Amino acid sequence: MLEQWEAEIPGLPVAPIRVIARILRAGQHLEHEVTRGLSAHGLGNREFDVLSALRRSGPPYSLTATELRHAILFSSGGLTNLLVRLERTGLVMREQDNDDRRVVQVVLTDAGRELQEAAMTLDLEHEERLLARLDEAQRETLAGTLQTLLIGFELADTRWRPRRGHLASRAPRVRGRLDSPDPAA
Amino acid sequence: MLEQWEAEIPGLPVAPIRVIARILRAGQHLEHEVTRGLSAHGLGNREFDVLSALRRSGPPYSLTATELRHAILFSSGGLTNLLVRLERTGLVMREQDNDDRRVVQVVLTDAGRELQEAAMTLDLEHEERLLARLDEAQRETLAGTLQTLLIGFELADTRWRPRRGHLASRAPRVRGRLDSPDPAA
DNA sequence: AAAGATTGACAGTTCAATCTTA
DNA sequence: TAAGATTGAACTGTCAATCTTT
């Protein structure tokens, strides 16, 4: 492809294509593969992302709709639809926040937690296979470089940037929620 | 995120997430950015991909629908719709192949070629800015590793694999087309 | 005013079924 | 029989407008 451009339009600054087009194309393949794996559980990619975000947030497995939007880079309306679907299948519940009645708390149900864990187990094996061609050093470097890229994107992109914390909250606690009874502590 | 998983489910083999989730997320950001840039020309991501594939194939700027499907990883029906849109706006033309009347040849019009070149100029500048945080060595390594990943995907995925050539034709010629008059040679 | 969520109109994608040609 | 392309149904996503709450 790069050879084609060089032959057609010599001197074209095609360098960024090598990185960006490949990320996009790899992303397409990966998304397709992951989706295929999840379909065994009747889940879509986005549904799984929501369940996973809730699961890893720890008890009480609850996040606000806005937090979820940032976690999965989704539009406001799109998330509402997603949550409606998940609620209809009994995987999450939506409830109004008592402190600020504008916000919706999304809570993972037991069924949702079980499904997420089953799906994740298979998904991780699948992902491991997809990376088979890379050795440990390559994965390490790749992960690091992507991290650098991502930090730039998330800082620059005003669309998804929350006002407080989120990316900045890499300090002590896993996720500082104020109202968690946190019975497991 | 990895810290959250480790805290919630110790020992979970989350390693692949570092790579795969980041590729997916970076892909989302990049797709969004590229789309934003192209919208100035009234083009979508996929439309631009089609025009670009045609442009870089060289004179006579013509590919079959199936070749385009592989170039942009698209479903059969999706491509038809895409081509209808592009034809309606006068950027490509579809014509039946004379040798095999099942196949459709897609030809870039002059207007399509001009629009592609204008859009690409801006897009490359934009992409360059998106990579600003990476130095030359990082880009080089990243491109190489992604290449390794992609080769694995494209070999394994029966969905998009053409019967002859395509990826396998990394030998002498850029793209071995049999019927090109190739006046530029 | 401004933020959070929802709604409805709209566009784009995939999938399965179909048609034509090899 | 099979391959290439098209069609139509169903789904999913974005966007702009709206409603409620702060």
GROMACS .gro file of C-alpha atoms (C1' of nucleotides) in nm:
model
  414
    1MET     CA    1   0.000   0.000   0.000
    2LEU     CA    2   0.279   0.238   0.090
    3GLU     CA    3   0.461   0.126  -0.220
    4GLN     CA    4   0.155   0.208  -0.422
    5TRP     CA    5   0.138   0.560  -0.289
    6GLU     CA    6   0.506   0.617  -0.347
    7ALA     CA    7   0.466   0.497  -0.704
    8GLU     CA    8   0.160   0.709  -0.768
    9ILE     CA    9   0.245   1.027  -0.584
   10PRO     CA   10   0.617   1.035  -0.509
   11GLY     CA   11   0.712   1.233  -0.204
   12LEU     CA   12   0.372   1.216  -0.041
   13PRO     CA   13   0.417   1.226   0.336
   14VAL     CA   14   0.257   0.892   0.394
   15ALA     CA   15   0.446   0.809   0.711
   16PRO     CA   16   0.153   0.846   0.951
   17ILE     CA   17  -0.048   0.597   0.751
   18ARG     CA   18   0.177   0.316   0.860
   19VAL     CA   19   0.071   0.367   1.216
   20ILE     CA   20  -0.280   0.501   1.196
   21ALA     CA   21  -0.422   0.290   0.918
   22ARG     CA   22  -0.285  -0.017   1.088
   23ILE     CA   23  -0.435   0.067   1.422
   24LEU     CA   24  -0.769   0.118   1.253
   25ARG     CA   25  -0.747  -0.203   1.060
   26ALA     CA   26  -0.627  -0.404   1.356
   27GLY     CA   27  -0.912  -0.253   1.552
   28GLN     CA   28  -1.159  -0.370   1.292
   29HIS     CA   29  -1.026  -0.724   1.305
   30LEU     CA   30  -1.020  -0.728   1.682
   31GLU     CA   31  -1.367  -0.588   1.716
   32HIS     CA   32  -1.494  -0.850   1.479
   33GLU     CA   33  -1.319  -1.129   1.666
   34VAL     CA   34  -1.429  -1.015   2.008
   35THR     CA   35  -1.784  -0.974   1.890
   36ARG     CA   36  -1.779  -1.323   1.750
   37GLY     CA   37  -1.665  -1.463   2.081
   38LEU     CA   38  -1.923  -1.274   2.280
   39SER     CA   39  -2.211  -1.374   2.059
   40ALA     CA   40  -2.196  -1.717   2.221
   41HIS     CA   41  -2.330  -1.545   2.531
   42GLY     CA   42  -2.580  -1.335   2.343
   43LEU     CA   43  -2.383  -1.022   2.419
   44GLY     CA   44  -2.263  -0.742   2.197
   45ASN     CA   45  -1.934  -0.566   2.235
   46ARG     CA   46  -2.081  -0.262   2.402
   47GLU     CA   47  -2.301  -0.459   2.632
   48PHE     CA   48  -1.999  -0.651   2.751
   49ASP     CA   49  -1.803  -0.330   2.801
   50VAL     CA   50  -2.074  -0.194   3.025
   51LEU     CA   51  -2.098  -0.509   3.232
   52SER     CA   52  -1.720  -0.521   3.261
   53ALA     CA   53  -1.691  -0.162   3.373
   54LEU     CA   54  -1.946  -0.231   3.643
   55ARG     CA   55  -1.783  -0.555   3.747
   56ARG     CA   56  -1.436  -0.414   3.788
   57SER     CA   57  -1.559  -0.110   3.978
   58GLY     CA   58  -1.611  -0.348   4.271
   59PRO     CA   59  -1.899  -0.367   4.516
   60PRO     CA   60  -2.162  -0.237   4.504
   61TYR     CA   61  -2.108  -0.276   4.125
   62SER     CA   62  -2.263   0.057   4.054
   63LEU     CA   63  -2.165   0.347   3.829
   64THR     CA   64  -2.344   0.655   3.705
   65ALA     CA   65  -2.453   0.673   3.343
   66THR     CA   66  -2.200   0.947   3.280
   67GLU     CA   67  -1.917   0.739   3.420
   68LEU     CA   68  -2.016   0.460   3.189
   69ARG     CA   69  -2.026   0.698   2.894
   70HIS     CA   70  -1.663   0.787   2.953
   71ALA     CA   71  -1.566   0.428   3.011
   72ILE     CA   72  -1.689   0.317   2.672
   73LEU     CA   73  -1.672   0.639   2.465
   74PHE     CA   74  -2.035   0.647   2.386
   75SER     CA   75  -2.291   0.910   2.297
   76SER     CA   76  -2.551   1.005   2.548
   77GLY     CA   77  -2.844   0.869   2.352
   78GLY     CA   78  -2.659   0.556   2.257
   79LEU     CA   79  -2.593   0.473   2.618
   80THR     CA   80  -2.957   0.513   2.710
   81ASN     CA   81  -3.052   0.260   2.443
   82LEU     CA   82  -2.781   0.025   2.559
   83LEU     CA   83  -2.900   0.045   2.917
   84VAL     CA   84  -3.259  -0.014   2.814
   85ARG     CA   85  -3.153  -0.333   2.641
   86LEU     CA   86  -2.944  -0.449   2.936
   87GLU     CA   87  -3.221  -0.372   3.179
   88ARG     CA   88  -3.474  -0.554   2.968
   89THR     CA   89  -3.263  -0.869   2.979
   90GLY     CA   90  -3.216  -0.831   3.353
   91LEU     CA   91  -2.841  -0.775   3.351
   92VAL     CA   92  -2.846  -0.429   3.509
   93MET     CA   93  -3.089  -0.209   3.698
   94ARG     CA   94  -3.124   0.168   3.674
   95GLU     CA   95  -3.209   0.371   3.979
   96GLN     CA   96  -3.218   0.741   4.054
   97ASP     CA   97  -2.940   0.881   4.265
   98ASN     CA   98  -3.071   1.024   4.590
   99ASP     CA   99  -2.812   1.299   4.625
  100ASP     CA  100  -2.859   1.436   4.275
  101ARG     CA  101  -3.183   1.328   4.119
  102ARG     CA  102  -3.057   1.406   3.769
  103VAL     CA  103  -2.813   1.119   3.769
  104VAL     CA  104  -2.892   0.756   3.709
  105GLN     CA  105  -2.708   0.487   3.896
  106VAL     CA  106  -2.656   0.169   3.699
  107VAL     CA  107  -2.626  -0.143   3.909
  108LEU     CA  108  -2.507  -0.483   3.798
  109THR     CA  109  -2.747  -0.762   3.886
  110ASP     CA  110  -2.635  -1.107   3.999
  111ALA     CA  111  -2.727  -1.243   3.660
  112GLY     CA  112  -2.525  -0.968   3.497
  113ARG     CA  113  -2.225  -1.045   3.713
  114GLU     CA  114  -2.237  -1.413   3.635
  115LEU     CA  115  -2.272  -1.353   3.266
  116GLN     CA  116  -1.988  -1.104   3.262
  117GLU     CA  117  -1.755  -1.343   3.438
  118ALA     CA  118  -1.837  -1.632   3.210
  119ALA     CA  119  -1.795  -1.417   2.903
  120MET     CA  120  -1.473  -1.266   3.025
  121THR     CA  121  -1.313  -1.600   3.088
  122LEU     CA  122  -1.368  -1.705   2.731
  123ASP     CA  123  -1.282  -1.363   2.598
  124LEU     CA  124  -0.944  -1.352   2.769
  125GLU     CA  125  -0.850  -1.688   2.625
  126HIS     CA  126  -0.958  -1.568   2.287
  127GLU     CA  127  -0.759  -1.247   2.318
  128GLU     CA  128  -0.456  -1.442   2.427
  129ARG     CA  129  -0.474  -1.645   2.108
  130LEU     CA  130  -0.509  -1.331   1.899
  131LEU     CA  131  -0.179  -1.206   2.036
  132ALA     CA  132  -0.001  -1.534   1.981
  133ARG     CA  133   0.236  -1.388   1.724
  134LEU     CA  134   0.378  -1.130   1.962
  135ASP     CA  135   0.639  -1.213   2.220
  136GLU     CA  136   0.636  -1.065   2.567
  137ALA     CA  137   0.871  -0.779   2.484
  138GLN     CA  138   0.664  -0.676   2.184
  139ARG     CA  139   0.345  -0.675   2.388
  140GLU     CA  140   0.509  -0.469   2.654
  141THR     CA  141   0.636  -0.208   2.411
  142LEU     CA  142   0.312  -0.203   2.218
  143ALA     CA  143   0.110  -0.152   2.534
  144GLY     CA  144   0.335   0.129   2.644
  145THR     CA  145   0.328   0.315   2.316
  146LEU     CA  146  -0.048   0.285   2.287
  147GLN     CA  147  -0.076   0.416   2.638
  148THR     CA  148   0.121   0.724   2.537
  149LEU     CA  149  -0.107   0.778   2.240
  150LEU     CA  150  -0.420   0.730   2.444
  151ILE     CA  151  -0.318   0.976   2.710
  152GLY     CA  152  -0.281   1.238   2.443
  153PHE     CA  153  -0.622   1.163   2.297
  154GLU     CA  154  -0.805   1.162   2.623
  155LEU     CA  155  -0.650   1.483   2.739
  156ALA     CA  156  -0.717   1.661   2.412
  157ASP     CA  157  -1.067   1.539   2.349
  158THR     CA  158  -1.310   1.767   2.522
  159ARG     CA  159  -1.598   1.548   2.419
  160TRP     CA  160  -1.542   1.279   2.678
  161ARG     CA  161  -1.340   1.458   2.939
  162PRO     CA  162  -1.510   1.457   3.274
  163ARG     CA  163  -1.465   1.755   3.492
  164ARG     CA  164  -1.309   1.591   3.794
  165GLY     CA  165  -1.080   1.295   3.825
  166HIS     CA  166  -1.133   0.996   3.599
  167LEU     CA  167  -0.801   0.980   3.423
  168ALA     CA  168  -0.633   1.188   3.687
  169SER     CA  169  -0.744   0.963   3.971
  170ARG     CA  170  -0.456   0.722   3.950
  171ALA     CA  171  -0.369   0.790   4.311
  172PRO     CA  172  -0.463   0.593   4.623
  173ARG     CA  173  -0.810   0.451   4.589
  174VAL     CA  174  -0.945   0.250   4.305
  175ARG     CA  175  -1.234   0.483   4.246
  176GLY     CA  176  -1.329   0.738   4.504
  177ARG     CA  177  -1.700   0.715   4.557
  178LEU     CA  178  -1.838   0.909   4.846
  179ASP     CA  179  -2.152   0.723   4.932
  180SER     CA  180  -2.043   0.360   4.917
  181PRO     CA  181  -2.126   0.167   5.230
  182ASP     CA  182  -1.854  -0.072   5.108
  183PRO     CA  183  -1.944  -0.365   5.330
  184ALA     CA  184  -1.644  -0.558   5.211
  185ALA     CA  185  -1.392  -0.314   5.354
  186MET     CA  186  -0.830  -0.044   3.502
  187LEU     CA  187  -0.580  -0.324   3.536
  188GLU     CA  188  -0.542  -0.232   3.899
  189GLN     CA  189  -0.916  -0.261   3.941
  190TRP     CA  190  -0.923  -0.609   3.798
  191GLU     CA  191  -0.631  -0.720   4.010
  192ALA     CA  192  -0.806  -0.587   4.318
  193GLU     CA  193  -1.137  -0.748   4.230
  194ILE     CA  194  -1.026  -1.081   4.090
  195PRO     CA  195  -0.666  -1.148   4.187
  196GLY     CA  196  -0.475  -1.363   3.947
  197LEU     CA  197  -0.701  -1.300   3.651
  198PRO     CA  198  -0.495  -1.328   3.332
  199VAL     CA  199  -0.562  -0.972   3.224
  200ALA     CA  200  -0.241  -0.929   3.029
  201PRO     CA  201  -0.398  -0.929   2.682
  202ILE     CA  202  -0.627  -0.645   2.783
  203ARG     CA  203  -0.338  -0.406   2.797
  204VAL     CA  204  -0.282  -0.452   2.429
  205ILE     CA  205  -0.621  -0.529   2.286
  206ALA     CA  206  -0.838  -0.290   2.479
  207ARG     CA  207  -0.594  -0.014   2.400
  208ILE     CA  208  -0.592  -0.086   2.031
  209LEU     CA  209  -0.969  -0.079   2.033
  210ARG     CA  210  -0.987   0.242   2.228
  211ALA     CA  211  -0.718   0.411   2.023
  212GLY     CA  212  -0.907   0.299   1.715
  213GLN     CA  213  -1.222   0.462   1.844
  214HIS     CA  214  -1.044   0.790   1.903
  215LEU     CA  215  -0.869   0.779   1.568
  216GLU     CA  216  -1.182   0.693   1.380
  217HIS     CA  217  -1.359   0.980   1.544
  218GLU     CA  218  -1.079   1.221   1.462
  219VAL     CA  219  -1.041   1.112   1.103
  220THR     CA  220  -1.414   1.131   1.049
  221ARG     CA  221  -1.417   1.480   1.188
  222GLY     CA  222  -1.147   1.587   0.946
  223LEU     CA  223  -1.314   1.432   0.646
  224SER     CA  224  -1.652   1.584   0.719
  225ALA     CA  225  -1.512   1.912   0.588
  226HIS     CA  226  -1.521   1.749   0.246
  227GLY     CA  227  -1.858   1.588   0.298
  228LEU     CA  228  -1.700   1.246   0.311
  229GLY     CA  229  -1.734   0.963   0.556
  230ASN     CA  230  -1.455   0.736   0.664
  231ARG     CA  231  -1.559   0.452   0.441
  232GLU     CA  232  -1.620   0.669   0.140
  233PHE     CA  233  -1.271   0.808   0.172
  234ASP     CA  234  -1.126   0.459   0.206
  235VAL     CA  235  -1.287   0.354  -0.119
  236LEU     CA  236  -1.166   0.660  -0.307
  237SER     CA  237  -0.818   0.612  -0.165
  238ALA     CA  238  -0.799   0.248  -0.261
  239LEU     CA  239  -0.894   0.342  -0.615
  240ARG     CA  240  -0.653   0.633  -0.629
  241ARG     CA  241  -0.351   0.439  -0.514
  242SER     CA  242  -0.421   0.149  -0.746
  243GLY     CA  243  -0.301   0.378  -1.024
  244PRO     CA  244  -0.444   0.427  -1.370
  245PRO     CA  245  -0.701   0.339  -1.479
  246TYR     CA  246  -0.818   0.387  -1.118
  247SER     CA  247  -1.039   0.084  -1.130
  248LEU     CA  248  -1.097  -0.206  -0.892
  249THR     CA  249  -1.361  -0.474  -0.868
  250ALA     CA  250  -1.618  -0.460  -0.593
  251THR     CA  251  -1.465  -0.766  -0.433
  252GLU     CA  252  -1.120  -0.610  -0.427
  253LEU     CA  253  -1.268  -0.308  -0.257
  254ARG     CA  254  -1.442  -0.528  -0.002
  255HIS     CA  255  -1.109  -0.674   0.100
  256ALA     CA  256  -0.942  -0.335   0.101
  257ILE     CA  257  -1.182  -0.190   0.353
  258LEU     CA  258  -1.310  -0.499   0.537
  259PHE     CA  259  -1.671  -0.448   0.451
  260SER     CA  260  -1.973  -0.665   0.412
  261SER     CA  261  -2.108  -0.731   0.068
  262GLY     CA  262  -2.432  -0.543   0.118
  263GLY     CA  263  -2.261  -0.259   0.295
  264LEU     CA  264  -2.032  -0.205   0.001
  265THR     CA  265  -2.320  -0.192  -0.242
  266ASN     CA  266  -2.481   0.084  -0.042
  267LEU     CA  267  -2.154   0.270  -0.018
  268LEU     CA  268  -2.103   0.251  -0.393
  269VAL     CA  269  -2.455   0.369  -0.458
  270ARG     CA  270  -2.386   0.675  -0.246
  271LEU     CA  271  -2.055   0.743  -0.416
  272GLU     CA  272  -2.204   0.698  -0.760
  273ARG     CA  273  -2.493   0.926  -0.678
  274THR     CA  274  -2.251   1.205  -0.589
  275GLY     CA  275  -2.051   1.143  -0.903
  276LEU     CA  276  -1.728   1.029  -0.738
  277VAL     CA  277  -1.719   0.680  -0.887
  278MET     CA  278  -1.884   0.492  -1.170
  279ARG     CA  279  -1.985   0.126  -1.174
  280GLU     CA  280  -1.959  -0.075  -1.492
  281GLN     CA  281  -1.991  -0.443  -1.572
  282ASP     CA  282  -1.676  -0.634  -1.640
  283ASN     CA  283  -1.670  -0.769  -1.994
  284ASP     CA  284  -1.469  -1.081  -1.917
  285ASP     CA  285  -1.688  -1.191  -1.629
  286ARG     CA  286  -2.025  -1.029  -1.627
  287ARG     CA  287  -2.081  -1.110  -1.261
  288VAL     CA  288  -1.821  -0.863  -1.145
  289VAL     CA  289  -1.857  -0.491  -1.115
  290GLN     CA  290  -1.569  -0.264  -1.195
  291VAL     CA  291  -1.561   0.051  -0.989
  292VAL     CA  292  -1.392   0.345  -1.156
  293LEU     CA  293  -1.282   0.668  -0.995
  294THR     CA  294  -1.410   0.976  -1.176
  295ASP     CA  295  -1.207   1.293  -1.217
  296ALA     CA  296  -1.417   1.459  -0.951
  297GLY     CA  297  -1.354   1.164  -0.722
  298ARG     CA  298  -0.984   1.183  -0.780
  299GLU     CA  299  -0.970   1.552  -0.706
  300LEU     CA  300  -1.174   1.518  -0.393
  301GLN     CA  301  -0.963   1.229  -0.270
  302GLU     CA  302  -0.641   1.421  -0.317
  303ALA     CA  303  -0.772   1.729  -0.144
  304ALA     CA  304  -0.905   1.525   0.145
  305MET     CA  305  -0.588   1.323   0.176
  306THR     CA  306  -0.368   1.627   0.201
  307LEU     CA  307  -0.562   1.754   0.499
  308ASP     CA  308  -0.597   1.409   0.647
  309LEU     CA  309  -0.225   1.341   0.644
  310GLU     CA  310  -0.155   1.665   0.824
  311HIS     CA  311  -0.419   1.576   1.076
  312GLU     CA  312  -0.277   1.228   1.128
  313GLU     CA  313   0.067   1.372   1.172
  314ARG     CA  314  -0.062   1.587   1.455
  315LEU     CA  315  -0.232   1.290   1.615
  316LEU     CA  316   0.102   1.111   1.638
  317ALA     CA  317   0.283   1.412   1.778
  318ARG     CA  318   0.356   1.241   2.108
  319LEU     CA  319   0.549   0.958   1.950
  320ASP     CA  320   0.907   0.991   1.835
  321GLU     CA  321   1.036   0.831   1.519
  322ALA     CA  322   1.163   0.517   1.689
  323GLN     CA  323   0.831   0.457   1.861
  324ARG     CA  324   0.640   0.496   1.537
  325GLU     CA  325   0.872   0.258   1.364
  326THR     CA  326   0.836  -0.009   1.630
  327LEU     CA  327   0.463   0.040   1.659
  328ALA     CA  328   0.418   0.009   1.285
  329GLY     CA  329   0.623  -0.308   1.276
  330THR     CA  330   0.442  -0.477   1.560
  331LEU     CA  331   0.103  -0.389   1.421
  332GLN     CA  332   0.214  -0.527   1.089
  333THR     CA  333   0.296  -0.858   1.256
  334LEU     CA  334  -0.044  -0.865   1.420
  335LEU     CA  335  -0.224  -0.779   1.099
  336ILE     CA  336  -0.053  -1.047   0.897
  337GLY     CA  337  -0.179  -1.303   1.145
  338PHE     CA  338  -0.532  -1.170   1.128
  339GLU     CA  339  -0.552  -1.154   0.755
  340LEU     CA  340  -0.413  -1.501   0.708
  341ALA     CA  341  -0.644  -1.653   0.965
  342ASP     CA  342  -0.965  -1.476   0.874
  343THR     CA  343  -1.140  -1.674   0.608
  344ARG     CA  344  -1.406  -1.409   0.580
  345TRP     CA  345  -1.202  -1.163   0.380
  346ARG     CA  346  -0.935  -1.382   0.230
  347PRO     CA  347  -0.940  -1.373  -0.146
  348ARG     CA  348  -0.853  -1.685  -0.331
  349ARG     CA  349  -0.551  -1.568  -0.520
  350GLY     CA  350  -0.284  -1.319  -0.427
  351HIS     CA  351  -0.379  -1.011  -0.232
  352LEU     CA  352  -0.172  -1.050   0.081
  353ALA     CA  353   0.041  -1.324  -0.061
  354SER     CA  354   0.156  -1.103  -0.344
  355ARG     CA  355   0.431  -0.932  -0.153
  356ALA     CA  356   0.681  -1.041  -0.408
  357PRO     CA  357   0.782  -0.849  -0.719
  358ARG     CA  358   0.501  -0.626  -0.830
  359VAL     CA  359   0.292  -0.390  -0.627
  360ARG     CA  360  -0.036  -0.541  -0.731
  361GLY     CA  361  -0.043  -0.787  -1.011
  362ARG     CA  362  -0.328  -0.686  -1.229
  363LEU     CA  363  -0.342  -0.859  -1.560
  364ASP     CA  364  -0.534  -0.617  -1.772
  365SER     CA  365  -0.381  -0.282  -1.689
  366PRO     CA  366  -0.254  -0.094  -1.991
  367ASP     CA  367  -0.047   0.096  -1.735
  368PRO     CA  368   0.047   0.391  -1.954
  369ALA     CA  369   0.259   0.538  -1.678
  370ALA     CA  370   0.507   0.255  -1.683
  371DA     C1'  371  -2.810   2.899   3.281
  372DA     C1'  372  -2.612   2.442   3.281
  373DA     C1'  373  -2.577   1.936   3.352
  374DG     C1'  374  -2.771   1.462   3.316
  375DA     C1'  375  -3.059   1.167   3.087
  376DT     C1'  376  -3.417   1.052   2.749
  377DT     C1'  377  -3.660   1.078   2.307
  378DG     C1'  378  -3.734   1.051   1.814
  379DA     C1'  379  -3.567   1.123   1.351
  380DC     C1'  380  -3.219   0.962   1.070
  381DA     C1'  381  -2.812   0.725   0.869
  382DG     C1'  382  -2.518   0.335   0.827
  383DT     C1'  383  -2.417  -0.174   0.887
  384DT     C1'  384  -2.484  -0.658   0.888
  385DC     C1'  385  -2.724  -1.062   0.767
  386DA     C1'  386  -2.999  -1.376   0.505
  387DA     C1'  387  -3.236  -1.434   0.085
  388DT     C1'  388  -3.229  -1.361  -0.406
  389DC     C1'  389  -3.078  -1.296  -0.880
  390DT     C1'  390  -2.751  -1.344  -1.245
  391DT     C1'  391  -2.355  -1.540  -1.450
  392DA     C1'  392  -1.960  -1.896  -1.471
  393DT     C1'  393  -2.290  -2.572  -0.771
  394DA     C1'  394  -2.071  -2.175  -0.658
  395DA     C1'  395  -1.930  -1.685  -0.694
  396DG     C1'  396  -2.040  -1.186  -0.728
  397DA     C1'  397  -2.349  -0.841  -0.641
  398DT     C1'  398  -2.798  -0.654  -0.489
  399DT     C1'  399  -3.210  -0.622  -0.196
  400DG     C1'  400  -3.481  -0.563   0.221
  401DA     C1'  401  -3.538  -0.642   0.714
  402DA     C1'  402  -3.357  -0.570   1.159
  403DC     C1'  403  -3.036  -0.346   1.453
  404DT     C1'  404  -2.732  -0.006   1.636
  405DG     C1'  405  -2.540   0.431   1.660
  406DT     C1'  406  -2.536   0.960   1.637
  407DC     C1'  407  -2.742   1.397   1.666
  408DA     C1'  408  -3.050   1.764   1.797
  409DA     C1'  409  -3.433   1.874   2.076
  410DT     C1'  410  -3.652   1.822   2.520
  411DC     C1'  411  -3.737   1.751   3.011
  412DT     C1'  412  -3.600   1.751   3.480
  413DT     C1'  413  -3.306   1.889   3.835
  414DT     C1'  414  -2.929   2.174   4.016
   0.00000   0.00000   0.00000
